[in-house]
Coordinates of C-alpha atoms in Angstrom, one line a residue:
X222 CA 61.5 -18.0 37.5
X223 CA 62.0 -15.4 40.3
X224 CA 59.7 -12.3 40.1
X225 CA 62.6 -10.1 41.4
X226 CA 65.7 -11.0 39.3
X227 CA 62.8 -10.5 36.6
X228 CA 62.5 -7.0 37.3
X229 CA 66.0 -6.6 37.8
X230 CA 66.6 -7.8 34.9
X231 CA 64.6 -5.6 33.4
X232 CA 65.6 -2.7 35.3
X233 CA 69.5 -3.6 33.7
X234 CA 68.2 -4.3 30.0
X235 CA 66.3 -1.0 30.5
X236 CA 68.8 0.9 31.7
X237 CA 71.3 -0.2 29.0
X238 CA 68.3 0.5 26.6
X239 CA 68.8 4.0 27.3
X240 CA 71.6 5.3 27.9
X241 CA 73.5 7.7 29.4
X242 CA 71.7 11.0 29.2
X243 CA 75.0 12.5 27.2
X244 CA 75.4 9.5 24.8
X245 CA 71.5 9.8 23.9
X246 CA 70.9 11.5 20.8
X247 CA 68.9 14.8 20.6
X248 CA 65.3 14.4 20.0
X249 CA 65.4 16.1 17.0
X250 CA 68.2 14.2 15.6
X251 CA 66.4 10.8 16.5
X252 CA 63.4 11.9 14.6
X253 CA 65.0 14.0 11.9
X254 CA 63.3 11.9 9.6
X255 CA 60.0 10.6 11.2
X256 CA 56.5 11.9 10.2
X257 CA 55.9 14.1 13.0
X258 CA 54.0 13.4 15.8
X259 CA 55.1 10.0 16.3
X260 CA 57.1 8.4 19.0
X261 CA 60.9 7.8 18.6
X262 CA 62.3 4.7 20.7
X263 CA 65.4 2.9 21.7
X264 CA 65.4 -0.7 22.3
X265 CA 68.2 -3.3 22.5
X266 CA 68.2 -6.9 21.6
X267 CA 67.4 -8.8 24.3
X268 CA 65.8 -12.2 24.6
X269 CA 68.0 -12.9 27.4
X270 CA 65.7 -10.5 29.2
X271 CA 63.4 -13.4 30.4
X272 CA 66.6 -15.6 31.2
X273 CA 67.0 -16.6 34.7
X274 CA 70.8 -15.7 34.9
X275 CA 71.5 -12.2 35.3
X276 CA 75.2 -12.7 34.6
X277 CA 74.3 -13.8 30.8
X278 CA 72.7 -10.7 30.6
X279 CA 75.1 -8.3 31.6
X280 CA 77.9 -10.2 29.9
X281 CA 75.7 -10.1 26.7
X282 CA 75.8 -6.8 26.9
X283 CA 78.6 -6.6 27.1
X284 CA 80.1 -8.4 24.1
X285 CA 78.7 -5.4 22.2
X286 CA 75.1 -6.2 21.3
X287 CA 74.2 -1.9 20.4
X288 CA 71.4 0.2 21.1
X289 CA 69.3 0.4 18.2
X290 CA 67.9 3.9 17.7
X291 CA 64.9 3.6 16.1
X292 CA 63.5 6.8 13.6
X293 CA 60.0 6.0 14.3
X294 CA 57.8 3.5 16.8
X295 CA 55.9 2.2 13.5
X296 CA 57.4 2.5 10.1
X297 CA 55.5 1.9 7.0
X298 CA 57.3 -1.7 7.3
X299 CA 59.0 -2.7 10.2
X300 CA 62.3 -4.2 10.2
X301 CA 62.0 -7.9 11.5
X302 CA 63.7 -8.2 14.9
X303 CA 67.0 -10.3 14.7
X304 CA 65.2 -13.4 15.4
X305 CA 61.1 -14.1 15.2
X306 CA 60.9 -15.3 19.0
X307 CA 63.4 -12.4 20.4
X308 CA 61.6 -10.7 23.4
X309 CA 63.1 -6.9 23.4
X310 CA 63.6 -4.4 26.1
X311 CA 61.1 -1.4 25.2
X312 CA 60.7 2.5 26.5
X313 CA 58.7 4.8 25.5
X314 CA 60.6 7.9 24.7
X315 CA 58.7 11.0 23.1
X316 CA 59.8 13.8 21.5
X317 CA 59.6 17.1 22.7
X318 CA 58.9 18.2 19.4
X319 CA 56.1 16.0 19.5
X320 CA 54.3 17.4 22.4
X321 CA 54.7 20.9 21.1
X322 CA 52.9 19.7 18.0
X323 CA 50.2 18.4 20.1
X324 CA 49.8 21.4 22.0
X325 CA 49.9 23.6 18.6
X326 CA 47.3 21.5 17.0
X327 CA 45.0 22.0 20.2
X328 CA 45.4 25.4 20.6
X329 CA 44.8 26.4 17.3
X330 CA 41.3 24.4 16.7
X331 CA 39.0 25.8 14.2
X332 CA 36.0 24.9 16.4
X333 CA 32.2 23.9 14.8
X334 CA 29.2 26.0 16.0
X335 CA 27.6 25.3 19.2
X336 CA 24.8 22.3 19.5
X337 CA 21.4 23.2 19.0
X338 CA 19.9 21.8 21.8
X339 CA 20.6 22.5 25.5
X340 CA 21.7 18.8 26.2
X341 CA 24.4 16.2 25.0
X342 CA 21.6 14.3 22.8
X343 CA 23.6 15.7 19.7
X344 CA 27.0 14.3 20.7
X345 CA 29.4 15.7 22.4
X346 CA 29.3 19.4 23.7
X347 CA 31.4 22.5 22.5
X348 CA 31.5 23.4 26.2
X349 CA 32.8 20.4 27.6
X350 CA 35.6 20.1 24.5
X351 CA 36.3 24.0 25.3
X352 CA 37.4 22.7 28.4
X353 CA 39.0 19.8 27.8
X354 CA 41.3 21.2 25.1
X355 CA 41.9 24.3 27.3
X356 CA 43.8 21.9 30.0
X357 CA 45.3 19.3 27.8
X358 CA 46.7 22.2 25.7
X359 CA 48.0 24.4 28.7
X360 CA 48.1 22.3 31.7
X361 CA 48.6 18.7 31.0
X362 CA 51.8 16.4 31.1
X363 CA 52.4 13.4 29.3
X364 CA 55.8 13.1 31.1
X365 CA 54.1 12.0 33.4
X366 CA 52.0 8.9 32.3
X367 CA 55.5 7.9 30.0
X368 CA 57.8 7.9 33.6
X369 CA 54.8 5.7 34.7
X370 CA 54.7 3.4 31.8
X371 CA 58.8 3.3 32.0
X372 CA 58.8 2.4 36.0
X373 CA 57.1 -1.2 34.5
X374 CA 59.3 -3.7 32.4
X375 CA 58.0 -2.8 29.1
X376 CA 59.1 -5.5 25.9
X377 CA 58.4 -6.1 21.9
X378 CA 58.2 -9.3 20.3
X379 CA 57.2 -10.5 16.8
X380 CA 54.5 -12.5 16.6
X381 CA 53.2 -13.7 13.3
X382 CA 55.0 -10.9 11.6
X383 CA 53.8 -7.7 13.9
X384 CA 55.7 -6.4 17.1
X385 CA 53.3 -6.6 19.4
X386 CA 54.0 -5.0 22.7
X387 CA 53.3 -5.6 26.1
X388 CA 53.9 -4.9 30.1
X389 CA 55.1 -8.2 31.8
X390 CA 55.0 -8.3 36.1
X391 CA 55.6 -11.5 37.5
X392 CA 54.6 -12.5 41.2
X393 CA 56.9 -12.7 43.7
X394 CA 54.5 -15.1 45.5
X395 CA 55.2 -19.2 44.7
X396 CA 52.2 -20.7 42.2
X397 CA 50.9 -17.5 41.1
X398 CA 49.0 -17.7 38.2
X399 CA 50.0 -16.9 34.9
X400 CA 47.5 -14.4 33.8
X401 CA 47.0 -12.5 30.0
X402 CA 44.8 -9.5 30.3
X403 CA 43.2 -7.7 27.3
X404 CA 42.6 -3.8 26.8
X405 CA 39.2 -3.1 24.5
X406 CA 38.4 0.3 22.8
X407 CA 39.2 3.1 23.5
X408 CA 41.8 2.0 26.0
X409 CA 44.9 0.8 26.0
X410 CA 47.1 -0.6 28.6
X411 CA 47.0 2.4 30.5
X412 CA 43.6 0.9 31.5
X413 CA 45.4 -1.8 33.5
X414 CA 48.0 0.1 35.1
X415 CA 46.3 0.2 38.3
X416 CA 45.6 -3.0 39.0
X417 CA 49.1 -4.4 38.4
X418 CA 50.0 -4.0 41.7
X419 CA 46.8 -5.6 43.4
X420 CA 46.8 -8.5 41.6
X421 CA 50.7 -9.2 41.3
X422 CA 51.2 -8.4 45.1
X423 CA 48.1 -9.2 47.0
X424 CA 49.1 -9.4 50.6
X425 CA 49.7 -5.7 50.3
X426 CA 46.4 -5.1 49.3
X427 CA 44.5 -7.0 52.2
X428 CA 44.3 -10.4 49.9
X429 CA 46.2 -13.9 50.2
X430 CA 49.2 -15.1 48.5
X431 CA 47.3 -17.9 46.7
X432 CA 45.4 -15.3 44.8
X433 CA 48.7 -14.0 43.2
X434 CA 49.1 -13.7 39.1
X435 CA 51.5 -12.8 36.9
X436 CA 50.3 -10.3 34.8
X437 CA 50.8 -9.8 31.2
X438 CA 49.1 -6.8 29.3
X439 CA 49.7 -6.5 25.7
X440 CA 48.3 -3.9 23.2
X441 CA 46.2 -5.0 21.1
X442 CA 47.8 -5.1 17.3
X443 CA 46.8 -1.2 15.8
X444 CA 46.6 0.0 19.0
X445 CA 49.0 1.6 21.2
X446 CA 52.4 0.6 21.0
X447 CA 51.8 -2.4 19.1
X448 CA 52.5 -2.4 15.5
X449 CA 49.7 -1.1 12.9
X450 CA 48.7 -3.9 10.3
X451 CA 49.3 -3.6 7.2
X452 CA 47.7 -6.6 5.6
X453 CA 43.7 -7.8 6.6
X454 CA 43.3 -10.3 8.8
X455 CA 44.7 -9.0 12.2
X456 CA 40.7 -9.4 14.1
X457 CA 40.1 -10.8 16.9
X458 CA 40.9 -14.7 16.4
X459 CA 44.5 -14.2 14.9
X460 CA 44.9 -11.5 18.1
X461 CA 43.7 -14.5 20.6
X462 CA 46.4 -16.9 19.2
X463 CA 48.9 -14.2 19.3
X464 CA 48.4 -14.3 23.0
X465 CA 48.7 -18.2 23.0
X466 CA 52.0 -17.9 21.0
X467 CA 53.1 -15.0 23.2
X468 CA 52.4 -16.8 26.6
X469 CA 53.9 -19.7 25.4
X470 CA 57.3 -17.6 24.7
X471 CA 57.5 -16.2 28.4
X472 CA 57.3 -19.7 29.1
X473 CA 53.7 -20.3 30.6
X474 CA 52.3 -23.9 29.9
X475 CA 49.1 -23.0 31.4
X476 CA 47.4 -19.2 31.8
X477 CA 44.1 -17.9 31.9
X478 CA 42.9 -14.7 30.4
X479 CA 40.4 -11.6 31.2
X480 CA 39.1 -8.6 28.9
X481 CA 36.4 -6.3 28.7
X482 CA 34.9 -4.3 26.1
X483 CA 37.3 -6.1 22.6
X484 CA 39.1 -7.4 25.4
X485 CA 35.9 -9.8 26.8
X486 CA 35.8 -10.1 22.3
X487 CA 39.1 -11.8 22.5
X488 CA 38.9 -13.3 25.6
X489 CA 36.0 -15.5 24.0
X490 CA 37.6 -16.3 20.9
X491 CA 40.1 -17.8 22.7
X492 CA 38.2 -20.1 24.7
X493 CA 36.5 -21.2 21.3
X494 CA 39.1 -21.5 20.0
X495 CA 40.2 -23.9 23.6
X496 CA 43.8 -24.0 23.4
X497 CA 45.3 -26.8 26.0
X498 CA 47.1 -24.1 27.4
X499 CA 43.9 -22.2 28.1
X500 CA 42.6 -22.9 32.1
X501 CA 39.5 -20.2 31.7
X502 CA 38.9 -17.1 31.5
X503 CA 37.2 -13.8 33.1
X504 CA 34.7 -11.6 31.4
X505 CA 33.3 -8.2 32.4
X506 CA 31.4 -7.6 29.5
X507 CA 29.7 -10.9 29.3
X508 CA 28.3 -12.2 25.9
X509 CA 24.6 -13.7 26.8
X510 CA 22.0 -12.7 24.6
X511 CA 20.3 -16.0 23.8
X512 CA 19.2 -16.5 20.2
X513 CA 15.7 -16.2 20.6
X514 CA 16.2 -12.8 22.8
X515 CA 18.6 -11.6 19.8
X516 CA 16.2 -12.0 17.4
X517 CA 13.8 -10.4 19.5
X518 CA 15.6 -7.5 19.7
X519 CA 16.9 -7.0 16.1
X520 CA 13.3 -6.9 15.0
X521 CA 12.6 -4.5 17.4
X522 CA 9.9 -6.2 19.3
X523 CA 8.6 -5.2 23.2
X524 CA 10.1 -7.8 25.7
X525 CA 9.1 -11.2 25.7
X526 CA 6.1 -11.6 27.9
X527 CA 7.8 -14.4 30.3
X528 CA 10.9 -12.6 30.8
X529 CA 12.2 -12.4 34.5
X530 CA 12.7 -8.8 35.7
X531 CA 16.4 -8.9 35.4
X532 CA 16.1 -10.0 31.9
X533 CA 13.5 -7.6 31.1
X534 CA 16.2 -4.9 32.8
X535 CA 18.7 -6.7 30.1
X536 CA 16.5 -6.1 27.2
X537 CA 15.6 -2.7 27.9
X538 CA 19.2 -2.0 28.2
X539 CA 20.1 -3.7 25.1
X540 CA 17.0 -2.0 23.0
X541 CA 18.5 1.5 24.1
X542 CA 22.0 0.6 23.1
X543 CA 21.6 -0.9 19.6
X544 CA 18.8 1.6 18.6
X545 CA 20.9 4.7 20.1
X546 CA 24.3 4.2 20.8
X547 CA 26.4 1.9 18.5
X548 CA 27.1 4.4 15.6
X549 CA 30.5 5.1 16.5
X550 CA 31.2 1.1 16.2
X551 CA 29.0 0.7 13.0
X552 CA 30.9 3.7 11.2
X553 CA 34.4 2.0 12.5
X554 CA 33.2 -1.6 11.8
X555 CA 32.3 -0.2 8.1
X556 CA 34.3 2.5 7.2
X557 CA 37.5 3.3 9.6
X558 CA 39.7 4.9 6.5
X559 CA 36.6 7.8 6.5
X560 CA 37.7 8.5 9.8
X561 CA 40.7 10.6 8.6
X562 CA 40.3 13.4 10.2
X563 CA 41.5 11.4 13.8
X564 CA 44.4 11.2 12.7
X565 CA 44.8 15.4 11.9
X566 CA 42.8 17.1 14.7
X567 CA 43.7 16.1 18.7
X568 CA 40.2 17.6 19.6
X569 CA 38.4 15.6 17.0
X570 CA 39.9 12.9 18.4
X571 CA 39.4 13.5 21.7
X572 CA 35.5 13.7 21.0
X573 CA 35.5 10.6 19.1
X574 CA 37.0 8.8 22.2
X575 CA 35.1 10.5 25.1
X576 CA 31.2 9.9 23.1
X577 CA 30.1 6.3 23.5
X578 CA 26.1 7.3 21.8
X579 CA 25.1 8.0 25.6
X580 CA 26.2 11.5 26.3
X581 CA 26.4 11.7 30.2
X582 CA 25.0 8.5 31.3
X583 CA 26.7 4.9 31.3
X584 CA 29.6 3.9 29.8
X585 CA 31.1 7.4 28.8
X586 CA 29.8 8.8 32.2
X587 CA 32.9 7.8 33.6
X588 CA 34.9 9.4 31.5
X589 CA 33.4 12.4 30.7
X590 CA 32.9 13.8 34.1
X591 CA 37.1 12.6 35.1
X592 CA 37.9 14.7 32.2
X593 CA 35.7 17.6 33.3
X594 CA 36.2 16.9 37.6
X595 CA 32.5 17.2 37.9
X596 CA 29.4 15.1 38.3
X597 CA 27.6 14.3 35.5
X598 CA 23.7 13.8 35.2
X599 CA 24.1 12.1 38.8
X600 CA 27.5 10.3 37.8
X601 CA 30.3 11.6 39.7
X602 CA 34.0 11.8 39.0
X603 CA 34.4 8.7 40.7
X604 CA 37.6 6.5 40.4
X605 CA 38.9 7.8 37.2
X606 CA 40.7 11.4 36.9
X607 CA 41.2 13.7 34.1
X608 CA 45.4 13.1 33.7
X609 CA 44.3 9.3 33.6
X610 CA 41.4 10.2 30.6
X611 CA 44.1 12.6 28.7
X612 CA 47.0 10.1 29.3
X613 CA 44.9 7.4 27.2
X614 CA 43.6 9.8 24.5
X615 CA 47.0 11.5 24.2
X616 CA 48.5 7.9 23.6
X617 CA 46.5 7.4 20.6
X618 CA 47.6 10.6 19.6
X619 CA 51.0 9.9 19.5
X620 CA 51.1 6.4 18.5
X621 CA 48.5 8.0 15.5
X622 CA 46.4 4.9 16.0
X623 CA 43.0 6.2 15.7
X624 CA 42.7 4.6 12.4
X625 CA 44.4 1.1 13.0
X626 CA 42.9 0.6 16.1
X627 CA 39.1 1.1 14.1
X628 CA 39.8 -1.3 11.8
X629 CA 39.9 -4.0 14.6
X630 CA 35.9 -3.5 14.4
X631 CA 36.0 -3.6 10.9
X632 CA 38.2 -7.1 11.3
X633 CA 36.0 -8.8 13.7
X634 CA 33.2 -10.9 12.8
X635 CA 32.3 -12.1 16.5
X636 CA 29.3 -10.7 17.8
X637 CA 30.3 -8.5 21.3
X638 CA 26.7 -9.5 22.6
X639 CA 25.1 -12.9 21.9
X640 CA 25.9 -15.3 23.5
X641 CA 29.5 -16.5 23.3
X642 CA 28.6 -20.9 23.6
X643 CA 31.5 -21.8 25.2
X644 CA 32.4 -24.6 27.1
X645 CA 35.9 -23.8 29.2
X646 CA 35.7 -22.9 32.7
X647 CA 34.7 -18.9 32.7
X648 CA 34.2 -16.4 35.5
X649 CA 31.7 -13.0 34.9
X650 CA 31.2 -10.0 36.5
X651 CA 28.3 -7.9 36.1
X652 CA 29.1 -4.1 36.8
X653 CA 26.4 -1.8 37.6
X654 CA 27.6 0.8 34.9
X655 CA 27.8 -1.7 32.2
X656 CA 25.8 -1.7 28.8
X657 CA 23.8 -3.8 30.2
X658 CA 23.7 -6.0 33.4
X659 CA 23.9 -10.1 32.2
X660 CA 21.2 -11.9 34.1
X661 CA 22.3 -14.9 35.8
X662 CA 19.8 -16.8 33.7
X663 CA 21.4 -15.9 30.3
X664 CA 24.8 -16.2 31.4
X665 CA 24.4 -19.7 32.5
X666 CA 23.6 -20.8 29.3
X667 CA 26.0 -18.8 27.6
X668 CA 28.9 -19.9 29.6
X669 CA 28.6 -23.8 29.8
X670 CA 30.9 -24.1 32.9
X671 CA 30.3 -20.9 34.5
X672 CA 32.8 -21.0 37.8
X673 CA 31.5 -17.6 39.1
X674 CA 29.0 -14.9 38.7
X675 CA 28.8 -11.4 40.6
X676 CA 26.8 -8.6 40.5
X677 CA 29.1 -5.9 41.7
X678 CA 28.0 -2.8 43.5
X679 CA 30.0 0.0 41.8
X680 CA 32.0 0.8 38.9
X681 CA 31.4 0.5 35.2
X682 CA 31.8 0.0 31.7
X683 CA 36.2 0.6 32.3
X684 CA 35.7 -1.4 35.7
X685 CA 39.5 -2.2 35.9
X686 CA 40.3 2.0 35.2
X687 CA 37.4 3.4 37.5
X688 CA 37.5 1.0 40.3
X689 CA 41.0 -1.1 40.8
X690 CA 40.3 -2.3 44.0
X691 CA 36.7 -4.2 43.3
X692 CA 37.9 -5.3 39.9
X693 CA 41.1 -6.8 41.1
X694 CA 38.9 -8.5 43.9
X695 CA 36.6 -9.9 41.7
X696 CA 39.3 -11.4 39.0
X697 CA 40.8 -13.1 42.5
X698 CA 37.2 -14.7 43.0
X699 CA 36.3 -15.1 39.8
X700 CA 39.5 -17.3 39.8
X701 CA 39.8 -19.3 43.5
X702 CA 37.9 -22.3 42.1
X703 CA 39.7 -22.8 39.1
X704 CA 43.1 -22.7 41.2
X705 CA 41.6 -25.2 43.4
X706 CA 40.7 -27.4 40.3
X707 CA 44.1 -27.3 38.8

């Protein structure tokens, strides 16, 4: 399939998907009946979409197939698309009524007292949510981020009885690899919107055309613009063979896959779960903890005596981080319907997104200081800016996912951290502001065919959001031998 009649294509299913401006119904009238907040959407049939022939397209089209004006993004049950494997055309389309709400709700938040303590060791700071809301409430546009997400071709599909939606770019380079990539918490797709480009379209970016991939980025089921469960059992696994299934349908007999944070989760469950269609996959949030380490650890011994410095580095890390800094993934992994009052207050929201149990230092470093255009305790706004932080929290906003997407932690039972035992060709990068930095040692024995490991200079626990550039060059590394092998 040519990349460029794909976009085309798109561009024509997209456009029909839309509209002229004085046939499109009013904002209000679209969502006359929605709960407010969420996002109205038009999308049109579409399967033909993916079909190489343009003319069947437009003469589909044609014959009459309507626009279908949908109320709301994610009714309490979803109508079932006119066949299970149909791939539709999707925009995002908000209304205005919607992002007056927003701004209402932040501009009128009854705000807690001030932290005792002069630093961030009690979460979050009034200050820095002063400020935040002050500019997402006065200054910030999410037209902006939803022209961006409409410039991409943008589709739904049913899979296993949820629309699950995703961004599909193909190549235009010959033998590029087919390529699934998977967003984590709390991200979203947005996360991957800057590396499209570099890894789709190499030779602009300084790199070859045999390091090419078509790219597809879906949200994860609960988050996003993916549908919101509304049976158990949507976790990790049933997520990783959504993306075989969905691969398959765009008509990829052979892919390989990358995530970090839940994406990394999913990325492993896939390649234990070895699919033939399944060539490897690439990590940046590596699971290596070896047994005996882990148990170390959870009885909250001092390092192993005869531990290398980079695994007593690890273990330091790791101590921190499950002693301090997993609270917010405990209370979603235990008890996401408590979390309520996401789905009410923006600002509470906000907070919830921004503190990772670390204040100002690594992961939410990054963050934090994009969203406040400072440095923070010697972390600069670096990569990341503060539309790119609001654009992602103002997504869940929208989408009201702050719920569904926590019961993803409640849903999986894979461990984020130990070591993952699998035995399919995998690729890991080690970035400096990780959780932790993976030892070459541990990831060896984690990853039984281990293709590439890299310690990379810069960039952090949202490697593909802070820094595009090295991420995209290390998912082209991490991936050159298996290319060769295939």
């Amino acid at each position: 399939m040519n990349g460029g009649d794909e976009q085309a294509n798109w561009r024509a299913a997209a456009r029909m998907c839309a509209g002229s401006k004085q046939n499109r119904p009013s904002a209000g009238s679209v969502n006359q009946s929605a709960e407010r907040g969420r996002i109205a959407m038009r999308t049109r049939s579409g399967s033909e979409v993916i079909d190489r022939d343009r003319r069947q397209l437009l003469s589909t089209a044609a014959m009459g197939i309507a626009v279908v004006g949908a109320a709301s993004l994610f009714p309490a049950y979803p109508a079932p698309a006119a066949t299970s494997d149909e791939i539709r055309p999707f925009l995002v389309n908000v209304p205005e009524e919607a992002l007056v709400d927003l701004r209402r709700r932040i501009n009128t938040t009854r705000w807690p007292d001030r932290e005792t303590v002069s630093d961030e060791s009690q979460g979050v700071q009034l200050a820095t949510m002063q400020e935040v809301a002050r500019y997402w409430g006065t200054d910030y546009d999410w037209r902006k981020c939803e022209a961006k997400l409409n410039a991409l071709p943008q589709f739904m599909t049913e899979i296993d009885g949820l629309d699950i939606h995703f961004i599909h770019v193909r190549s235009k380079h010959e033998n590029a690899m087919p390529l699934i990539v998977t967003h984590g918490w709390p991200g979203s797709v947005i996360e991957q919107l800057k590396i499209i480009d570099p890894l789709t379209n190499p030779t602009a970016h300084g790199a070859s055309a045999s390091d090419a991939f078509h790219l597809v980025i879906p949200s994860i089921p609960g988050y996003g613009f993916s549908a919101r469960p509304t049976t158990t059992g949507w976790g990790p696994d049933r997520t990783a063979r959504a993306w075989v299934m969905l691969m398959k349908r765009l008509g990829y007999s052979q892919f390989a896959s990358q995530g970090g944070d839940l994406g990394a989760v999913v990325s492993h469950v896939m390649a234990k779960q070895a699919p033939p269609e399944l060539l490897g996959i690439h990590v940046n949030l590596p699971a290596t903890i070896p047994p005996d380490i882990a148990k170390a650890l959870q009885s909250g011994d001092p390092p192993p005596s005869d531990l290398s410095a980079d695994e007593k580095r690890a273990y330091e890390q790791l101590k921190v981080l499950f002693a301090k800094r997993r609270a917010y993934a405990v209370m979603m992994g235990t008890r996401p319907q408590t979390l309520t009052g996401l789905a009410d207050s923006p600002v509470g929201l906000a907070a919830w997104l921004l503190d990772h149990g670390d204040g100002y230092g690594q992961p939410a470093a990054a963050i934090v200081s994009a969203v406040l255009g400072r440095t923070l305790n010697g972390h600069p706004a670096d990569g990341l800016t503060r539309d790119d932080v609001l654009d992602d929290i103002t997504l869940y906003w929208l989408t009201n996912t702050a719920i569904s997407s926590a019961r993803f932690y409640w849903e999986n039972k894979f461990s984020v951290y130990n070591a993952a035992d699998i035995s399919v060709p995998a690729a890991v990068s080690v970035f400096p502001g990780e959780n932790y930095q993976a030892p070459r040692s541990w990831t060896e024995r984690a990853y039984h065919k281990l293709i590439y490991y890299n310690n990379v200079d810069k960039g952090g626990h949202y490697a593909a959001w802070e820094q595009p550039r090295l991420f995209s060059e290390e998912v082209r590394a991490g991936f050159r031998a298996l290319r060769k092998s295939i």
